[in-house]
CSV table of C-alpha atoms in Angstrom, one decimal:
chain,number,residue,atom,x,y,z
A,887,MET,CA,10.2,-21.5,26.8
A,888,SER,CA,12.9,-20.9,24.3
A,889,MET,CA,14.2,-17.4,23.6
A,890,ILE,CA,12.7,-17.3,20.1
A,891,ARG,CA,9.3,-18.1,21.5
A,892,ASP,CA,9.7,-15.5,24.2
A,893,LEU,CA,10.7,-13.0,21.5
A,894,ARG,CA,7.7,-13.7,19.3
A,895,ALA,CA,5.3,-13.6,22.3
A,896,ALA,CA,6.6,-10.2,23.2
A,897,VAL,CA,6.4,-8.5,19.9
A,898,ARG,CA,3.1,-10.1,18.8
A,899,PRO,CA,-0.2,-8.4,19.9
A,900,SER,CA,-1.5,-9.7,23.3
A,901,ARG,CA,-5.1,-10.8,23.6
A,902,ARG,CA,-5.5,-9.8,27.2
A,903,ARG,CA,-7.9,-7.0,28.1
A,904,GLY,CA,-8.1,-4.7,31.0
A,905,ASP,CA,-4.3,-4.4,31.6
A,906,SER,CA,-3.6,-1.2,33.6
A,907,TYR,CA,-0.4,0.7,33.9
A,908,GLU,CA,0.1,3.4,36.4
A,909,TYR,CA,2.4,5.2,34.1
A,910,GLU,CA,-0.1,5.4,31.3
A,911,THR,CA,1.0,8.2,29.0
A,912,THR,CA,-1.5,11.0,29.3
A,913,ARG,CA,0.8,13.9,29.8
A,914,ALA,CA,1.4,14.4,26.1
A,915,ALA,CA,-2.3,14.9,25.6
A,916,THR,CA,-2.5,17.6,28.3
A,917,THR,CA,0.7,19.5,27.5
A,918,ASN,CA,2.4,20.9,24.5
A,919,SER,CA,5.2,18.4,24.8
A,920,ALA,CA,5.8,15.9,22.0
A,921,ILE,CA,7.0,13.3,24.5
A,922,VAL,CA,4.6,10.4,24.6
A,923,ASP,CA,6.4,8.4,27.3
A,924,CYS,CA,9.8,8.3,28.9
A,925,GLY,CA,10.9,5.5,31.2
A,926,VAL,CA,14.0,3.9,32.7
A,927,TYR,CA,14.6,0.1,32.4
A,928,ARG,CA,17.0,-1.9,34.5
A,929,ASP,CA,17.3,-5.7,34.4
A,930,GLY,CA,14.4,-5.9,32.1
A,931,ARG,CA,12.0,-4.0,34.3
A,932,ARG,CA,10.7,-0.5,34.3
A,933,VAL,CA,11.9,1.3,37.5
A,934,SER,CA,10.2,4.6,37.0
A,935,GLY,CA,6.9,6.1,35.9
A,936,HIS,CA,6.7,8.9,33.4
A,937,VAL,CA,9.9,10.9,34.0
A,938,SER,CA,11.5,13.8,32.2
A,939,PRO,CA,14.4,12.9,29.7
A,940,SER,CA,16.9,14.7,32.0
A,941,GLU,CA,15.8,12.7,35.0
A,942,ALA,CA,15.9,9.4,33.0
A,943,ILE,CA,19.4,10.2,31.7
A,944,ALA,CA,20.7,11.0,35.2
A,945,ASP,CA,19.2,7.8,36.6
A,946,VAL,CA,20.8,5.7,33.8
A,947,HIS,CA,24.2,7.3,34.2
A,948,GLU,CA,24.1,6.8,38.0
A,949,ASN,CA,22.5,3.3,38.3
A,950,GLY,CA,22.8,1.7,34.8
A,951,GLY,CA,20.1,0.3,32.6
A,952,PHE,CA,18.7,2.2,29.6
A,953,THR,CA,16.0,4.8,28.9
A,954,TRP,CA,13.3,4.6,26.2
A,955,ILE,CA,11.9,8.0,25.1
A,956,GLY,CA,9.0,8.1,22.7
A,957,LEU,CA,8.0,11.2,20.8
A,958,HIS,CA,5.3,12.1,18.4
A,959,GLU,CA,5.9,14.6,15.6
A,960,PRO,CA,8.3,16.9,17.6
A,961,ASN,CA,9.4,20.2,16.3
A,962,GLU,CA,13.0,21.5,16.4
A,963,ARG,CA,12.6,23.2,19.7
A,964,GLU,CA,11.0,20.2,21.4
A,965,PHE,CA,13.7,17.9,20.1
A,966,ALA,CA,16.7,20.1,20.6
A,967,GLY,CA,17.2,19.3,24.3
A,968,ILE,CA,17.0,15.5,23.8
A,969,ALA,CA,19.4,15.7,20.8
A,970,LYS,CA,21.9,17.6,23.0
A,971,GLU,CA,21.6,15.3,25.9
A,972,PHE,CA,22.3,12.2,23.8
A,973,GLY,CA,24.7,13.8,21.4
A,974,LEU,CA,22.6,13.0,18.3
A,975,HIS,CA,24.0,14.0,15.0
A,976,PRO,CA,22.4,17.2,13.5
A,977,LEU,CA,21.7,15.5,10.1
A,978,ALA,CA,19.8,12.6,11.8
A,979,VAL,CA,18.0,15.1,14.0
A,980,GLU,CA,17.0,17.1,10.9
A,981,ASP,CA,15.6,13.9,9.3
A,982,ALA,CA,13.7,13.0,12.4
A,983,VAL,CA,12.1,16.4,12.7
A,984,HIS,CA,11.1,16.9,9.1
A,985,ALA,CA,10.2,13.3,8.3
A,986,HIS,CA,9.4,12.1,4.8
A,987,GLN,CA,12.6,9.9,4.7
A,988,ARG,CA,13.3,6.7,2.9
A,989,PRO,CA,13.7,3.6,5.1
A,990,LYS,CA,17.4,3.4,6.0
A,991,LEU,CA,20.0,2.5,8.6
A,992,GLU,CA,22.8,5.0,9.3
A,993,ARG,CA,25.5,5.0,12.0
A,994,TYR,CA,26.7,8.2,13.6
A,995,ASP,CA,29.5,7.6,16.1
A,996,ASP,CA,27.9,5.5,18.8
A,997,THR,CA,24.4,5.9,17.6
A,998,LEU,CA,22.3,3.9,15.1
A,999,PHE,CA,19.7,5.9,13.2
A,1000,THR,CA,16.9,3.7,11.7
A,1001,VAL,CA,14.0,4.9,9.6
A,1002,PHE,CA,10.9,2.7,9.2
A,1003,LYS,CA,7.9,3.4,7.0
A,1004,THR,CA,4.7,2.2,8.6
A,1005,ILE,CA,1.8,1.1,6.4
A,1006,HIS,CA,-1.9,1.1,7.4
A,1007,TYR,CA,-4.6,-0.4,5.2
A,1008,VAL,CA,-7.6,1.9,4.8
A,1009,GLU,CA,-10.8,0.0,5.0
A,1010,HIS,CA,-13.3,0.8,2.2
A,1011,ALA,CA,-16.7,-0.6,1.3
A,1012,GLU,CA,-16.0,-0.5,-2.4
A,1013,LEU,CA,-12.8,0.1,-4.4
A,1014,THR,CA,-13.2,3.1,-6.6
A,1015,ALA,CA,-10.9,5.2,-8.8
A,1016,THR,CA,-10.3,7.6,-5.9
A,1017,SER,CA,-10.1,5.1,-3.0
A,1018,GLU,CA,-7.2,5.5,-0.6
A,1019,VAL,CA,-5.9,1.9,0.0
A,1020,VAL,CA,-2.8,2.5,2.1
A,1021,GLU,CA,-1.8,5.2,4.6
A,1022,THR,CA,1.8,5.7,5.5
A,1023,GLY,CA,3.6,7.0,8.5
A,1024,GLU,CA,7.2,6.9,9.9
A,1025,VAL,CA,9.0,5.6,13.0
A,1026,MET,CA,12.5,6.7,13.5
A,1027,CYS,CA,14.8,5.2,16.1
A,1028,PHE,CA,18.0,6.5,17.7
A,1029,THR,CA,19.7,3.5,19.3
A,1030,GLY,CA,22.6,4.0,21.6
A,1031,ARG,CA,24.4,2.0,24.3
A,1032,ASP,CA,22.0,3.0,27.1
A,1033,PHE,CA,19.1,4.7,25.3
A,1034,ILE,CA,16.6,4.4,22.5
A,1035,VAL,CA,14.7,7.4,21.3
A,1036,THR,CA,11.7,6.7,19.0
A,1037,VAL,CA,10.2,9.5,16.9
A,1038,ARG,CA,6.8,8.8,15.3
A,1039,HIS,CA,5.1,10.7,12.4
A,1040,GLY,CA,1.6,10.1,11.2
A,1041,GLY,CA,-1.5,8.9,12.9
A,1042,GLN,CA,-0.6,5.2,12.6
A,1043,GLY,CA,2.2,3.0,14.1
A,1044,SER,CA,1.6,3.7,17.8
A,1045,LEU,CA,4.2,2.0,20.0
A,1046,ARG,CA,2.3,2.1,23.2
A,1047,ALA,CA,1.0,-1.5,23.0
A,1048,LEU,CA,4.4,-2.7,22.0
A,1049,ARG,CA,6.0,-1.0,25.0
A,1050,HIS,CA,3.5,-2.7,27.3
A,1051,ARG,CA,4.1,-6.1,25.7
A,1052,LEU,CA,7.9,-5.8,26.1
A,1053,GLN,CA,7.5,-4.8,29.7
A,1054,ASP,CA,5.7,-8.1,30.2
A,1055,ASP,CA,8.9,-9.9,29.2
A,1056,PRO,CA,11.7,-8.8,31.4
A,1057,GLU,CA,14.1,-11.4,30.1
A,1058,LEU,CA,13.8,-10.0,26.6
A,1059,LEU,CA,13.9,-6.4,27.6
A,1060,ALA,CA,17.1,-7.0,29.7
A,1061,LYS,CA,18.9,-7.4,26.3
A,1062,GLY,CA,18.8,-3.6,26.1
A,1063,PRO,CA,17.9,-1.0,23.5
A,1064,SER,CA,18.5,-3.5,20.6
A,1065,ALA,CA,15.7,-5.6,21.8
A,1066,VAL,CA,13.3,-2.6,21.5
A,1067,LEU,CA,14.7,-1.9,18.0
A,1068,HIS,CA,14.0,-5.5,16.9
A,1069,ALA,CA,10.5,-5.4,18.4
A,1070,ILE,CA,9.7,-2.2,16.5
A,1071,ALA,CA,11.1,-3.7,13.2
A,1072,ASP,CA,9.1,-6.9,13.7
A,1073,GLN,CA,5.9,-4.9,14.4
A,1074,VAL,CA,6.4,-2.8,11.3
A,1075,VAL,CA,7.1,-5.8,9.1
A,1076,ASP,CA,4.1,-7.7,10.6
A,1077,GLY,CA,2.0,-4.6,9.6
A,1078,TYR,CA,3.3,-5.0,6.0
A,1079,ILE,CA,2.2,-8.7,5.9
A,1080,ALA,CA,-1.3,-7.7,7.1
A,1081,VAL,CA,-1.6,-4.9,4.5
A,1082,ALA,CA,-0.3,-7.2,1.7
A,1083,ASP,CA,-3.0,-9.7,2.4
A,1084,ALA,CA,-5.7,-7.0,2.3
A,1085,VAL,CA,-4.3,-5.5,-0.9
A,1086,GLN,CA,-4.3,-9.0,-2.4
A,1087,ASP,CA,-8.0,-9.1,-1.8
A,1088,ASP,CA,-8.5,-5.8,-3.6
A,1089,ILE,CA,-6.5,-7.0,-6.6
A,1090,ASP,CA,-8.4,-10.3,-6.7
A,1091,GLU,CA,-11.7,-8.3,-6.8
A,1092,VAL,CA,-10.5,-6.1,-9.6
A,1093,GLU,CA,-9.1,-9.1,-11.5
A,1094,ILE,CA,-12.5,-10.9,-11.2
A,1095,ASP,CA,-14.4,-7.9,-12.4
A,1096,VAL,CA,-12.1,-7.3,-15.4
A,1097,PHE,CA,-12.1,-10.8,-16.7
A,1098,SER,CA,-15.7,-11.6,-15.9
A,1099,SER,CA,-16.7,-8.5,-18.0
A,1100,GLY,CA,-14.7,-10.0,-20.8
A,1101,THR,CA,-16.8,-13.1,-20.9
A,1102,ASN,CA,-20.2,-11.6,-20.0
A,1103,GLY,CA,-22.2,-10.4,-23.0
A,1104,LYS,CA,-24.1,-7.8,-21.0
A,1105,ALA,CA,-20.8,-6.4,-19.6
A,1106,GLN,CA,-19.4,-6.1,-23.2
A,1107,GLY,CA,-22.6,-4.6,-24.4
A,1108,ARG,CA,-22.0,-1.6,-22.1
A,1109,GLY,CA,-19.2,-0.5,-24.4
A,1110,GLY,CA,-16.3,1.5,-23.0
A,1111,SER,CA,-17.9,2.8,-19.8
A,1112,ALA,CA,-17.3,-0.3,-17.7
A,1113,SER,CA,-13.7,-0.7,-19.0
A,1114,LYS,CA,-13.0,3.0,-18.3
A,1115,GLY,CA,-14.2,2.5,-14.7
A,1116,ASP,CA,-12.0,-0.6,-14.3
A,1117,ALA,CA,-9.0,1.2,-15.7
A,1118,GLY,CA,-9.4,4.0,-13.1
A,1119,ARG,CA,-9.6,1.5,-10.3
A,1120,ILE,CA,-6.5,-0.3,-11.6
A,1121,TYR,CA,-4.5,2.9,-11.9
A,1122,GLN,CA,-5.5,3.9,-8.4
A,1123,LEU,CA,-4.5,0.5,-7.0
A,1124,LYS,CA,-1.1,0.7,-8.9
A,1125,ARG,CA,-0.4,4.1,-7.2
A,1126,GLU,CA,-1.2,2.6,-3.8
A,1127,VAL,CA,1.0,-0.4,-4.5
A,1128,LEU,CA,3.8,1.9,-5.5
A,1129,GLU,CA,3.5,3.7,-2.2
A,1130,PHE,CA,3.6,0.3,-0.5
A,1131,LYS,CA,6.7,-0.6,-2.5
A,1132,ARG,CA,8.5,2.6,-1.5
A,1133,ALA,CA,8.1,1.6,2.1
A,1134,VAL,CA,9.2,-2.1,1.7
A,1135,SER,CA,12.0,-2.3,-0.8
A,1136,PRO,CA,14.4,0.3,0.7
A,1137,LEU,CA,14.2,-1.5,4.1
A,1138,LEU,CA,15.7,-4.7,2.8
A,1139,ARG,CA,19.3,-3.6,3.0
A,1140,PRO,CA,19.0,-2.2,6.6
A,1141,MET,CA,17.5,-5.4,7.8
A,1142,GLN,CA,20.2,-7.4,6.1
A,1143,GLN,CA,22.8,-5.3,7.8
A,1144,LEU,CA,21.2,-5.6,11.2
A,1145,SER,CA,21.0,-9.4,10.8
A,1146,GLU,CA,24.4,-10.1,9.2
A,1147,ARG,CA,26.9,-7.4,10.2
A,1148,PRO,CA,28.3,-7.5,13.7
A,1149,MET,CA,27.4,-4.3,15.6
A,1150,ARG,CA,28.5,-3.2,19.1
A,1151,LEU,CA,25.1,-1.6,19.7
A,1152,VAL,CA,23.1,-4.7,18.8
A,1153,ASP,CA,23.1,-7.6,21.2
A,1154,SER,CA,24.4,-10.8,19.6
A,1155,ASP,CA,21.4,-12.8,20.7
A,1156,ILE,CA,19.0,-10.2,19.4
A,1157,GLN,CA,20.9,-9.9,16.1
A,1158,LYS,CA,20.0,-13.5,15.2
A,1159,TYR,CA,16.4,-12.7,15.2
A,1160,PHE,CA,16.7,-9.8,12.8
A,1161,ARG,CA,17.2,-12.6,10.2
A,1162,ASP,CA,13.6,-13.6,10.8
A,1163,VAL,CA,12.4,-10.0,10.2
A,1164,ALA,CA,14.6,-9.8,7.1
A,1165,ASP,CA,13.1,-13.1,5.8
A,1166,HIS,CA,9.5,-11.8,6.3
A,1167,LEU,CA,10.4,-8.5,4.7
A,1168,ALA,CA,11.9,-10.3,1.7
A,1169,ARG,CA,8.7,-12.3,1.3
A,1170,VAL,CA,6.6,-9.1,1.4
A,1171,ASN,CA,8.8,-7.4,-1.1
A,1172,GLU,CA,8.4,-10.3,-3.5
A,1173,GLN,CA,4.7,-10.1,-3.0
A,1174,VAL,CA,4.5,-6.4,-3.6
A,1175,ILE,CA,6.6,-6.7,-6.8
A,1176,GLY,CA,4.2,-9.5,-7.9
A,1177,PHE,CA,1.3,-7.1,-7.2
A,1178,ASP,CA,2.8,-4.5,-9.6
A,1179,ASP,CA,3.4,-7.1,-12.3
A,1180,LEU,CA,-0.1,-8.5,-11.9
A,1181,LEU,CA,-1.7,-5.1,-12.1
A,1182,ASN,CA,0.2,-4.4,-15.3
A,1183,SER,CA,-1.2,-7.6,-16.8
A,1184,ILE,CA,-4.7,-6.8,-15.6
A,1185,LEU,CA,-4.5,-3.3,-17.0
A,1186,GLN,CA,-3.3,-4.6,-20.4
A,1187,ALA,CA,-6.1,-7.1,-20.4
A,1188,ASN,CA,-8.6,-4.3,-19.5
A,1189,LEU,CA,-7.3,-2.1,-22.3
A,1190,ALA,CA,-7.4,-5.0,-24.8
A,1191,GLN,CA,-11.0,-5.6,-23.8
A,1192,ALA,CA,-11.8,-1.9,-24.3
A,1193,THR,CA,-10.2,-2.1,-27.8
A,1194,VAL,CA,-12.2,-5.3,-28.6
A,1195,ALA,CA,-15.4,-3.5,-27.4
A,1196,GLN,CA,-14.6,-0.5,-29.6
A,1197,ASN,CA,-14.0,-2.8,-32.6
A,1198,GLU,CA,-17.3,-4.5,-32.0
A,1199,ASP,CA,-19.0,-1.1,-32.0
A,1200,MET,CA,-17.2,-0.1,-35.1
A,1201,ARG,CA,-18.2,-3.3,-36.9
A,1202,LYS,CA,-21.9,-2.8,-35.9
A,1203,ILE,CA,-21.8,0.8,-37.1
A,1204,THR,CA,-20.2,-0.1,-40.4
A,1205,SER,CA,-22.7,-3.0,-40.9
A,1206,TRP,CA,-25.7,-0.7,-40.4
A,1207,ALA,CA,-24.1,2.0,-42.6
A,1208,ALA,CA,-23.7,-0.6,-45.4
A,1209,ILE,CA,-27.4,-1.7,-45.0
A,1210,PHE,CA,-28.7,1.9,-45.1
A,1211,ALA,CA,-26.5,2.7,-48.1
A,1212,VAL,CA,-28.7,0.5,-50.3
A,1213,PRO,CA,-32.0,2.5,-49.9
A,1214,THR,CA,-30.0,5.7,-49.9
A,1215,MET,CA,-28.5,4.8,-53.2
A,1216,ILE,CA,-31.8,3.7,-54.8
A,1217,ALA,CA,-33.6,6.8,-53.5
A,1218,GLY,CA,-30.8,8.9,-54.8
A,1219,ILE,CA,-31.0,7.5,-58.3
A,1220,TYR,CA,-34.8,7.8,-58.5
A,1221,GLY,CA,-34.6,11.3,-57.1
A,1222,MET,CA,-32.6,12.7,-60.0
A,1223,ASN,CA,-35.9,13.2,-62.1
A,1224,PHE,CA,-34.6,11.9,-65.4
A,1225,LYS,CA,-37.3,11.4,-68.0
A,1226,TYR,CA,-36.2,7.9,-69.1
A,1227,MET,CA,-35.7,5.7,-66.0
A,1228,PRO,CA,-36.4,2.0,-65.5
A,1229,GLU,CA,-40.1,1.2,-64.7
A,1230,LEU,CA,-40.9,4.9,-64.3
A,1231,GLN,CA,-44.2,4.6,-66.0
A,1232,TRP,CA,-45.1,1.1,-64.7
A,1233,LYS,CA,-48.1,0.9,-62.3
A,1234,TYR,CA,-46.2,-1.3,-59.8
A,1235,GLY,CA,-42.8,0.3,-60.2
A,1236,TYR,CA,-43.0,2.0,-56.8
A,1237,PRO,CA,-43.8,-1.0,-54.7
A,1238,ALA,CA,-41.4,-3.1,-56.7
A,1239,VAL,CA,-38.5,-0.8,-55.9
A,1240,LEU,CA,-39.5,-0.9,-52.2
A,1241,ILE,CA,-39.6,-4.7,-52.2
A,1242,VAL,CA,-36.2,-4.9,-54.0
A,1243,THR,CA,-34.7,-2.4,-51.5
A,1244,VAL,CA,-36.0,-4.3,-48.5
A,1245,ALA,CA,-34.9,-7.6,-50.0
A,1246,ILE,CA,-31.3,-6.4,-50.6
A,1247,CYS,CA,-31.1,-4.9,-47.1
A,1248,PHE,CA,-32.4,-8.1,-45.5
A,1249,GLY,CA,-29.8,-10.1,-47.5
A,1250,ILE,CA,-27.0,-7.9,-46.4
A,1251,HIS,CA,-28.2,-8.0,-42.8
A,1252,ARG,CA,-28.3,-11.8,-42.9
A,1253,GLY,CA,-24.8,-11.9,-44.3
A,1254,PHE,CA,-23.4,-9.6,-41.5
A,1255,LYS,CA,-25.3,-11.6,-38.9
A,1256,ARG,CA,-23.8,-14.9,-40.2
A,1257,ASN,CA,-20.3,-13.4,-40.0
A,1258,GLY,CA,-20.8,-12.1,-36.4
A,1259,TRP,CA,-20.7,-8.4,-37.3
A,1260,LEU,CA,-24.2,-7.9,-35.9
């Protein structure tokens, strides 16, 4: 099997069930430590169970290999020891602890600091004006010559399954920490692709609803209520797409740097495959920009339909006002009680006036009906 196929097989989800690992990370759930897992890897294989960071560092310095330490939402006290052991820059440590960072790639001495925004699609039975469509988290990676420290924020983006899949491919994992960094980047971008497909379905649903209401007489007859509801859903979807865009667009330059610029901390064989991640990311970015433009068009169409519906209502109101103006005018004239008025003393004057009034109203109604006002 070629290396590219090995790489894809390692970073894509495995379909096997029932895999057991004796070093399964349960310590974090039973202690106050933010460390999810910490292991030492040598020649592509894990040579230790769950060890402490100090033990892992000592092992790596004495016997070679690298250590992968995974943390979940550490505080300053929990992260201080690891930061000191690896000599992590205080600015990067501050970003990793407090989170809410833009996707980026920064170099501090012999350490690469990478920030990824993870995106999770929130399933919903029906899209409403308050539906949450995407949920974001963060994965931050400190990559050095013989270590990689991953810091995760949020409930999504777990790296446990990824760690297991990489351990099933010793040849790939032997490439060092940069292989782990690539696998994380690939998993994050694959998540973007899946979310983009799901968001596309939501946009298609809104688009169908908006434009079908424009051609459906019953939907138009509801007036502005349906249009108002559609506008709320469109605005909510635009906000969620904007959140998606904030995760995708800033990551383009870091992926280009990892794929194009030679770096001592990134294996040359692994660097070639960052191009594949960058290509996928560029495609998702174009898709997200297209979502934003499409939603703008849908919103404009929805507002135009609302305006047309309001104009229809105003024309109907104006037409009926014109019809009722005739009997109002005639009744007003005959209600002035002048002595000399047409047909005032005539026996059939009253029914004649009523017949004339109805005839005029009927004629006006037919005229408006013929012109499409009623």
